[in-house]
Amino acid sequence: MTTPSRPPRRVAIVGAGLAGLMAARDLRARGLDVVVFDKGRSPGGRLATRRIGDARLDHGAQFFTVRSEAFGTHVREWVDAGVVFEWCRGFTDGHGNQAGDGGGDGHPRYAVHGGMNALAKHLARDLDVRCDSLVFSLHRGDGPHPWEVKLDDNSIHHADALIVTCPLPQTFSLLVSAEVAMPEVLWRTDYDRTLSLLAVLDRPSAVPAPGGVQIDPSFTFVADNHAKGISLLPAVTVHANPEWSEQHWEDDPVTAHDALVELARPYLGDAVIVESQLKRWRFATPRRIWPDAHWSPDDLPSLAVAGDAFAGPRVEGAALSGISAAAAVAAAV
Ligand SMILES: Cc1cc2nc3c(=O)[nH]c(=O)nc-3n(C[C@H](O)[C@H](O)[C@H](O)COP(=O)(O)OP(=O)(O)OC[C@H]3O[C@@H](n4cnc5c(N)ncnc54)[C@H](O)[C@@H]3O)c2cc1C
């Protein structure tokens, strides 16, 4: 008599940002059955790219750096696959002076052919990623697959393990429904906001080569998407700094848009704005980073919470956090 083989363990992941997608790929490579739910129309979360006519603009993350070998291995694969390219090795401060990115200057800054969101699409390409799927609540049952993921259409999906990668205030609400208590410092983690202007121009911008300004007191970043190589038309993305964004958060969209255009004027030069949009990132950057790359309750190892509030508030941190969470739940099921 043959023993029936055990069906693959099933893991549900909430969030198809980089943390969720990296976790999903890692788990699938280990032979687990994975489904990823995201409330957005497409995967990527803060790896976001928008088309306005023939222009294409990154409006969340603008580029990324590599500080660890673990992430570097993935980035080399993406470069070899023709998905990612080295954009440059540093930006100016807007007056032509070189500006560093934390660890000094001269380090590669990577961007994605077709915009940052194309990396998310590449990672999601052969995974079971369900977009337009808002996770409404999480529960623990006593059936064969104890985790229950309830979507806003009332459907319920069962899993053996769960990874939640939303910004922490959203994760907190979901875990309350599962009667899981997160440490207070985690659920109290607040995020800086970012007001972002996307503007298509009638001629090249005044953003200096190589098409990015990293150090300007008013902005966290100013990008020329044409110079970066992702837009056919001249198009800039302007990220107001956290203080300015907070101050103008409650403004009506037209007022905030017009104020941001004025602030960005030095980078527009003689160009006229052909079309523009304002984008609001409520959860742009976590203000506190948890010391470990993910969090799991001691008595519930089949649950992991991940995202950029764990391994660092940037693309690399989100990726490493997702990978860390995947290893933990794979060991638990
Ligand atoms: C304006 C801006 C500029 C940035 N610039 C840079 C940069 O230049 N370089 C850099 O390295 N990093 C940058 N970052 C940070 C980087 O984008 C993030 O660190 C990283 O993308 C976070 O990935 P994540 O998977 O942790 O979270 P997210 O990308 O936020 O993914 C979480 C996902 O969860 C989904 N979700 C939330 N709630 C639910 C729910 N209830 N049901 C289903 N789905 C849900 C969301 O839709 C989202 O897709 C920037 C971020 C912003 C906002």
Tab-separated table of C-alpha atoms and ligand atoms in Angstrom:
chain	number	residue	atom	x	y	z
A	1	MET	CA	0.000	0.000	0.000
A	2	THR	CA	1.401	3.405	-0.907
A	3	THR	CA	1.104	6.325	1.479
A	4	PRO	CA	-0.601	9.286	-0.178
A	5	SER	CA	1.897	12.159	-0.488
A	6	ARG	CA	1.141	15.215	1.618
A	7	PRO	CA	-0.374	18.028	-0.485
A	8	PRO	CA	1.834	21.137	-0.700
A	9	ARG	CA	1.445	23.489	2.213
A	10	ARG	CA	-0.481	26.631	1.302
A	11	VAL	CA	0.664	30.158	2.226
A	12	ALA	CA	-1.465	33.279	1.814
A	13	ILE	CA	0.264	36.632	1.477
A	14	VAL	CA	-1.443	39.970	1.995
A	15	GLY	CA	0.146	42.671	-0.184
A	16	ALA	CA	1.794	42.380	-3.609
A	17	GLY	CA	4.390	45.083	-2.982
A	18	LEU	CA	8.027	44.059	-3.181
A	19	ALA	CA	8.025	42.374	0.241
A	20	GLY	CA	5.018	40.201	-0.644
A	21	LEU	CA	6.307	39.334	-4.119
A	22	MET	CA	9.794	38.391	-2.912
A	23	ALA	CA	8.236	36.243	-0.186
A	24	ALA	CA	5.961	34.571	-2.737
A	25	ARG	CA	8.811	33.726	-5.129
A	26	ASP	CA	10.924	32.346	-2.309
A	27	LEU	CA	8.100	30.143	-1.006
A	28	ARG	CA	7.197	28.875	-4.447
A	29	ALA	CA	10.835	27.945	-5.050
A	30	ARG	CA	10.593	25.852	-1.860
A	31	GLY	CA	7.626	23.963	-3.322
A	32	LEU	CA	4.854	25.640	-1.352
A	33	ASP	CA	1.523	26.675	-2.790
A	34	VAL	CA	1.262	30.496	-2.630
A	35	VAL	CA	-1.513	32.998	-3.246
A	36	VAL	CA	-1.011	36.764	-2.969
A	37	PHE	CA	-3.875	39.221	-2.447
A	38	ASP	CA	-3.622	42.934	-3.162
A	39	LYS	CA	-6.266	45.614	-3.047
A	40	GLY	CA	-4.604	47.523	-5.916
A	41	ARG	CA	-5.360	47.190	-9.611
A	42	SER	CA	-1.874	45.805	-10.274
A	43	PRO	CA	0.969	44.460	-8.167
A	44	GLY	CA	3.752	46.754	-6.932
A	45	GLY	CA	2.428	48.889	-4.071
A	46	ARG	CA	4.979	51.684	-3.708
A	47	LEU	CA	6.801	50.459	-6.845
A	48	ALA	CA	4.403	52.588	-8.815
A	49	THR	CA	4.490	53.878	-12.392
A	50	ARG	CA	1.823	55.900	-14.124
A	51	ARG	CA	1.239	56.615	-17.799
A	52	ILE	CA	-0.023	60.020	-18.860
A	53	GLY	CA	-0.469	59.888	-22.634
A	54	ASP	CA	2.927	58.927	-24.100
A	55	ALA	CA	4.718	59.912	-20.912
A	56	ARG	CA	5.610	57.404	-18.219
A	57	LEU	CA	6.412	58.478	-14.680
A	58	ASP	CA	7.583	56.633	-11.584
A	59	HIS	CA	5.643	58.149	-8.726
A	60	GLY	CA	6.673	55.996	-5.732
A	61	ALA	CA	10.218	54.651	-5.480
A	62	GLN	CA	12.519	56.316	-8.014
A	63	PHE	CA	15.578	54.065	-7.978
A	64	PHE	CA	17.286	51.666	-5.622
A	65	THR	CA	20.684	50.901	-4.210
A	66	VAL	CA	22.293	47.619	-3.135
A	67	ARG	CA	23.911	47.399	0.295
A	68	SER	CA	23.846	43.644	0.911
A	69	GLU	CA	25.060	40.621	-1.013
A	70	ALA	CA	21.688	38.933	-0.414
A	71	PHE	CA	19.886	41.654	-2.364
A	72	GLY	CA	22.748	42.064	-4.836
A	73	THR	CA	22.246	38.477	-6.021
A	74	HIS	CA	18.667	39.256	-7.014
A	75	VAL	CA	19.580	42.553	-8.630
A	76	ARG	CA	22.212	40.856	-10.798
A	77	GLU	CA	19.553	38.364	-11.958
A	78	TRP	CA	17.199	41.217	-12.828
A	79	VAL	CA	19.942	43.033	-14.734
A	80	ASP	CA	20.803	39.825	-16.642
A	81	ALA	CA	17.105	39.332	-17.441
A	82	GLY	CA	17.014	42.837	-18.979
A	83	VAL	CA	14.545	44.135	-16.394
A	84	VAL	CA	16.779	46.425	-14.337
A	85	PHE	CA	19.573	48.768	-15.450
A	86	GLU	CA	22.115	50.951	-13.751
A	87	TRP	CA	20.827	54.503	-14.032
A	88	CYS	CA	23.816	56.347	-12.608
A	89	ARG	CA	26.279	56.473	-9.720
A	90	GLY	CA	25.043	59.551	-7.892
A	91	PHE	CA	22.984	62.715	-8.187
A	92	THR	CA	23.681	66.387	-7.827
A	93	ASP	CA	22.138	68.713	-5.274
A	94	GLY	CA	20.532	70.874	-7.947
A	95	HIS	CA	23.564	73.196	-8.178
A	96	GLY	CA	25.782	70.664	-9.885
A	97	ASN	CA	27.413	69.405	-6.659
A	98	GLN	CA	27.580	65.648	-6.197
A	99	ALA	CA	25.303	64.253	-3.518
A	100	GLY	CA	25.669	60.886	-1.840
A	101	ASP	CA	23.073	58.341	-0.762
A	102	GLY	CA	23.945	57.412	2.777
A	103	GLY	CA	27.095	55.399	2.173
A	104	GLY	CA	28.848	58.072	0.080
A	105	ASP	CA	28.847	58.552	-3.629
A	106	GLY	CA	29.821	56.406	-6.595
A	107	HIS	CA	27.439	53.517	-5.774
A	108	PRO	CA	25.150	52.293	-8.531
A	109	ARG	CA	21.574	53.539	-8.536
A	110	TYR	CA	19.331	51.076	-10.332
A	111	ALA	CA	16.127	51.774	-12.240
A	112	VAL	CA	13.733	49.551	-14.143
A	113	HIS	CA	13.131	49.495	-17.900
A	114	GLY	CA	9.577	50.742	-18.397
A	115	GLY	CA	9.348	52.094	-14.834
A	116	MET	CA	9.622	50.649	-11.332
A	117	ASN	CA	6.270	48.891	-11.576
A	118	ALA	CA	7.682	46.675	-14.352
A	119	LEU	CA	9.856	44.976	-11.724
A	120	ALA	CA	6.729	44.056	-9.764
A	121	LYS	CA	5.102	42.706	-12.929
A	122	HIS	CA	8.250	40.689	-13.685
A	123	LEU	CA	8.220	39.162	-10.197
A	124	ALA	CA	4.478	38.476	-10.338
A	125	ARG	CA	4.553	36.978	-13.845
A	126	ASP	CA	3.997	33.305	-12.992
A	127	LEU	CA	2.607	33.628	-9.469
A	128	ASP	CA	-1.008	33.450	-8.312
A	129	VAL	CA	-1.415	37.169	-7.581
A	130	ARG	CA	-4.995	38.343	-7.152
A	131	CYS	CA	-5.357	42.083	-7.586
A	132	ASP	CA	-8.505	44.105	-6.797
A	133	SER	CA	-8.708	41.816	-3.758
A	134	LEU	CA	-8.993	43.806	-0.548
A	135	VAL	CA	-8.368	41.632	2.491
A	136	PHE	CA	-11.108	42.611	4.887
A	137	SER	CA	-10.232	40.431	7.901
A	138	LEU	CA	-8.143	37.466	9.039
A	139	HIS	CA	-9.277	34.586	11.257
A	140	ARG	CA	-7.909	31.392	12.724
A	141	GLY	CA	-10.118	28.325	12.466
A	142	ASP	CA	-9.508	24.739	13.534
A	143	GLY	CA	-9.836	23.069	10.108
A	144	PRO	CA	-7.020	21.505	8.092
A	145	HIS	CA	-5.858	24.935	6.831
A	146	PRO	CA	-6.271	27.067	9.966
A	147	TRP	CA	-5.784	30.582	8.533
A	148	GLU	CA	-8.842	32.206	6.966
A	149	VAL	CA	-8.407	35.222	4.718
A	150	LYS	CA	-11.678	37.032	4.149
A	151	LEU	CA	-11.936	39.386	1.179
A	152	ASP	CA	-14.302	42.312	0.829
A	153	ASP	CA	-16.464	40.252	-1.560
A	154	ASN	CA	-17.060	37.886	1.403
A	155	SER	CA	-15.057	35.044	-0.143
A	156	ILE	CA	-12.850	33.101	2.279
A	157	HIS	CA	-9.481	31.577	1.396
A	158	HIS	CA	-7.794	29.012	3.631
A	159	ALA	CA	-4.069	28.648	4.251
A	160	ASP	CA	-1.566	26.927	6.532
A	161	ALA	CA	0.528	30.033	6.982
A	162	LEU	CA	0.148	33.742	6.470
A	163	ILE	CA	2.456	36.662	5.646
A	164	VAL	CA	1.119	40.201	6.008
A	165	THR	CA	3.092	42.962	4.260
A	166	CYS	CA	0.837	46.036	4.401
A	167	PRO	CA	2.055	49.269	6.007
A	168	LEU	CA	1.918	48.575	9.749
A	169	PRO	CA	-1.238	50.532	10.689
A	170	GLN	CA	-3.132	48.491	8.080
A	171	THR	CA	-1.516	45.255	9.256
A	172	PHE	CA	-2.527	46.100	12.803
A	173	SER	CA	-6.225	46.350	11.882
A	174	LEU	CA	-6.091	43.002	10.106
A	175	LEU	CA	-4.353	41.260	12.997
A	176	VAL	CA	-6.948	42.568	15.458
A	177	SER	CA	-9.553	40.555	13.560
A	178	ALA	CA	-7.322	37.460	13.969
A	179	GLU	CA	-6.942	38.188	17.693
A	180	VAL	CA	-3.164	38.502	17.323
A	181	ALA	CA	-1.506	41.232	19.405
A	182	MET	CA	1.457	43.006	17.802
A	183	PRO	CA	4.067	44.649	20.030
A	184	GLU	CA	3.021	48.215	20.817
A	185	VAL	CA	6.046	49.831	19.142
A	186	LEU	CA	5.097	48.078	15.941
A	187	TRP	CA	1.471	49.135	15.814
A	188	ARG	CA	2.380	52.645	16.910
A	189	THR	CA	4.858	53.028	14.019
A	190	ASP	CA	3.849	56.086	12.051
A	191	TYR	CA	4.763	56.885	8.465
A	192	ASP	CA	5.898	60.097	6.777
A	193	ARG	CA	3.556	61.288	4.070
A	194	THR	CA	4.580	62.352	0.588
A	195	LEU	CA	2.763	64.640	-1.808
A	196	SER	CA	3.959	63.859	-5.286
A	197	LEU	CA	3.567	65.941	-8.445
A	198	LEU	CA	3.623	64.211	-11.838
A	199	ALA	CA	4.031	66.702	-14.688
A	200	VAL	CA	4.357	66.146	-18.439
A	201	LEU	CA	6.287	69.014	-20.051
A	202	ASP	CA	6.388	70.532	-23.539
A	203	ARG	CA	10.216	70.549	-23.564
A	204	PRO	CA	13.107	69.219	-21.490
A	205	SER	CA	13.124	70.061	-17.798
A	206	ALA	CA	15.875	71.907	-15.925
A	207	VAL	CA	16.681	68.873	-13.760
A	208	PRO	CA	20.470	68.438	-14.058
A	209	ALA	CA	22.066	65.270	-15.486
A	210	PRO	CA	21.644	62.388	-14.891
A	211	GLY	CA	18.026	63.398	-14.309
A	212	GLY	CA	17.678	63.395	-10.534
A	213	VAL	CA	18.167	65.738	-7.589
A	214	GLN	CA	18.501	64.089	-4.223
A	215	ILE	CA	19.489	66.916	-1.919
A	216	ASP	CA	17.167	69.888	-1.917
A	217	PRO	CA	15.584	70.987	1.357
A	218	SER	CA	12.102	71.166	-0.197
A	219	PHE	CA	12.114	67.731	-1.800
A	220	THR	CA	13.067	64.166	-1.047
A	221	PHE	CA	13.630	63.657	-4.782
A	222	VAL	CA	13.108	65.332	-8.137
A	223	ALA	CA	13.273	63.056	-11.179
A	224	ASP	CA	13.294	63.604	-14.903
A	225	ASN	CA	11.688	60.424	-16.227
A	226	HIS	CA	12.855	61.109	-19.800
A	227	ALA	CA	16.477	61.468	-18.720
A	228	LYS	CA	16.088	58.304	-16.653
A	229	GLY	CA	15.084	56.542	-19.835
A	230	ILE	CA	11.536	55.453	-19.038
A	231	SER	CA	9.479	58.177	-20.715
A	232	LEU	CA	9.238	59.119	-24.399
A	233	LEU	CA	8.180	62.636	-23.412
A	234	PRO	CA	9.767	65.088	-20.973
A	235	ALA	CA	8.080	64.359	-17.631
A	236	VAL	CA	9.101	65.118	-14.056
A	237	THR	CA	8.194	63.572	-10.710
A	238	VAL	CA	8.548	65.811	-7.669
A	239	HIS	CA	8.338	64.484	-4.108
A	240	ALA	CA	7.761	67.175	-1.486
A	241	ASN	CA	9.583	66.653	1.794
A	242	PRO	CA	7.647	65.174	4.770
A	243	GLU	CA	7.150	68.533	6.523
A	244	TRP	CA	5.726	70.235	3.431
A	245	SER	CA	3.576	67.193	2.672
A	246	GLU	CA	2.170	67.143	6.210
A	247	GLN	CA	1.466	70.871	6.127
A	248	HIS	CA	-0.442	70.627	2.828
A	249	TRP	CA	-2.040	67.212	3.364
A	250	GLU	CA	-5.501	68.590	4.119
A	251	ASP	CA	-5.391	71.151	1.282
A	252	ASP	CA	-7.908	70.510	-1.457
A	253	PRO	CA	-6.168	68.744	-4.369
A	254	VAL	CA	-6.107	71.800	-6.665
A	255	THR	CA	-4.536	74.044	-4.000
A	256	ALA	CA	-1.912	71.424	-3.088
A	257	HIS	CA	-1.182	70.779	-6.781
A	258	ASP	CA	-0.710	74.485	-7.562
A	259	ALA	CA	1.506	75.035	-4.500
A	260	LEU	CA	3.682	72.066	-5.477
A	261	VAL	CA	4.003	73.366	-9.041
A	262	GLU	CA	5.271	76.684	-7.642
A	263	LEU	CA	7.731	74.883	-5.366
A	264	ALA	CA	8.998	72.824	-8.321
A	265	ARG	CA	9.307	75.815	-10.679
A	266	PRO	CA	13.157	75.973	-10.597
A	267	TYR	CA	13.279	72.414	-11.989
A	268	LEU	CA	10.802	73.104	-14.783
A	269	GLY	CA	12.944	75.812	-16.415
A	270	ASP	CA	11.180	77.287	-19.461
A	271	ALA	CA	8.960	74.256	-19.900
A	272	VAL	CA	5.198	74.528	-19.815
A	273	ILE	CA	3.185	71.814	-18.057
A	274	VAL	CA	1.070	69.965	-20.637
A	275	GLU	CA	-0.675	67.708	-18.120
A	276	SER	CA	-0.157	67.017	-14.438
A	277	GLN	CA	-1.485	65.037	-11.493
A	278	LEU	CA	-1.102	65.090	-7.734
A	279	LYS	CA	-0.532	61.782	-5.933
A	280	ARG	CA	-0.765	61.381	-2.150
A	281	TRP	CA	1.248	58.703	-0.349
A	282	ARG	CA	-0.205	58.379	3.161
A	283	PHE	CA	2.222	55.612	4.134
A	284	ALA	CA	5.369	56.699	2.281
A	285	THR	CA	8.182	56.007	4.748
A	286	PRO	CA	8.102	54.284	8.145
A	287	ARG	CA	9.550	56.502	10.877
A	288	ARG	CA	10.829	53.623	12.957
A	289	ILE	CA	12.528	50.398	11.846
A	290	TRP	CA	12.038	47.160	13.762
A	291	PRO	CA	15.406	45.553	14.634
A	292	ASP	CA	14.599	42.189	12.975
A	293	ALA	CA	13.845	41.580	9.297
A	294	HIS	CA	10.280	40.396	10.079
A	295	TRP	CA	8.089	39.761	13.118
A	296	SER	CA	6.305	36.540	14.157
A	297	PRO	CA	4.459	35.903	17.421
A	298	ASP	CA	6.411	33.429	19.597
A	299	ASP	CA	3.402	31.120	19.902
A	300	LEU	CA	2.292	31.398	16.273
A	301	PRO	CA	5.219	30.764	13.898
A	302	SER	CA	2.878	30.247	10.930
A	303	LEU	CA	2.333	34.020	10.868
A	304	ALA	CA	4.923	36.582	9.767
A	305	VAL	CA	4.620	40.331	9.392
A	306	ALA	CA	7.007	41.930	6.885
A	307	GLY	CA	7.613	45.055	4.833
A	308	ASP	CA	9.978	47.996	4.688
A	309	ALA	CA	9.396	48.872	8.359
A	310	PHE	CA	11.586	45.844	9.167
A	311	ALA	CA	14.746	45.612	7.069
A	312	GLY	CA	14.913	49.279	6.061
A	313	PRO	CA	12.653	51.965	4.571
A	314	ARG	CA	13.600	51.361	0.970
A	315	VAL	CA	13.319	48.875	-1.885
A	316	GLU	CA	16.165	46.714	-0.595
A	317	GLY	CA	14.681	46.580	2.912
A	318	ALA	CA	11.265	45.508	1.616
A	319	ALA	CA	12.868	42.729	-0.465
A	320	LEU	CA	14.990	41.402	2.388
A	321	SER	CA	12.077	41.518	4.797
A	322	GLY	CA	9.882	39.478	2.451
A	323	ILE	CA	12.623	36.880	2.035
A	324	SER	CA	13.128	36.669	5.803
A	325	ALA	CA	9.390	36.171	6.411
A	326	ALA	CA	9.250	33.450	3.757
A	327	ALA	CA	12.067	31.470	5.367
A	328	ALA	CA	10.343	31.710	8.746
A	329	VAL	CA	6.907	30.476	7.666
A	330	ALA	CA	8.415	27.772	5.426
A	331	ALA	CA	10.133	26.377	8.486
A	332	ALA	CA	6.883	26.510	10.464
A	333	VAL	CA	4.526	24.570	8.156
B	1	LIG	C1	7.107	58.558	-2.681
B	1	LIG	C2	8.046	57.430	-2.383
B	1	LIG	C3	9.349	57.463	-2.862
B	1	LIG	C4	10.234	56.411	-2.578
B	1	LIG	N1	11.481	56.435	-3.113
B	1	LIG	C5	12.312	55.383	-2.923
B	1	LIG	C6	13.546	55.326	-3.595
B	1	LIG	O1	13.872	56.183	-4.428
B	1	LIG	N2	14.365	54.261	-3.338
B	1	LIG	C7	13.998	53.255	-2.479
B	1	LIG	O2	14.777	52.304	-2.286
B	1	LIG	N3	12.794	53.263	-1.856
B	1	LIG	C8	11.949	54.310	-2.077
B	1	LIG	N4	10.719	54.316	-1.494
B	1	LIG	C9	10.369	53.230	-0.567
B	1	LIG	C10	9.971	51.940	-1.298
B	1	LIG	O3	9.062	52.239	-2.320
B	1	LIG	C11	9.323	51.027	-0.259
B	1	LIG	O4	10.232	50.828	0.810
B	1	LIG	C12	8.917	49.637	-0.797
B	1	LIG	O5	8.395	49.713	-2.101
B	1	LIG	C13	7.917	49.052	0.181
B	1	LIG	O6	7.496	47.765	-0.234
B	1	LIG	P1	6.513	46.922	0.702
B	1	LIG	O7	6.231	45.662	-0.017
B	1	LIG	O8	7.079	46.854	2.077
B	1	LIG	O9	5.197	47.802	0.860
B	1	LIG	P2	4.096	48.312	-0.277
B	1	LIG	O10	4.825	48.497	-1.545
B	1	LIG	O11	3.430	49.425	0.370
B	1	LIG	O12	3.173	47.028	-0.421
B	1	LIG	C14	2.098	46.778	0.451
B	1	LIG	C15	0.934	46.306	-0.387
B	1	LIG	O13	-0.129	45.921	0.490
B	1	LIG	C16	-1.341	46.195	-0.169
B	1	LIG	N5	-2.410	46.227	0.829
B	1	LIG	C17	-2.522	47.057	1.918
B	1	LIG	N6	-3.629	46.731	2.626
B	1	LIG	C18	-4.218	45.689	1.986
B	1	LIG	C19	-5.396	44.926	2.225
B	1	LIG	N7	-6.187	45.132	3.287
B	1	LIG	N8	-5.716	43.945	1.340
B	1	LIG	C20	-4.927	43.696	0.255
B	1	LIG	N9	-3.800	44.404	-0.016
B	1	LIG	C21	-3.464	45.373	0.842
B	1	LIG	C22	-1.094	47.538	-0.858
B	1	LIG	O14	-1.989	47.735	-1.927
B	1	LIG	C23	0.355	47.383	-1.316
B	1	LIG	O15	0.436	46.934	-2.657
B	1	LIG	C24	9.803	55.336	-1.779
B	1	LIG	C25	8.478	55.285	-1.325
B	1	LIG	C26	7.598	56.324	-1.640
B	1	LIG	C27	6.176	56.239	-1.186
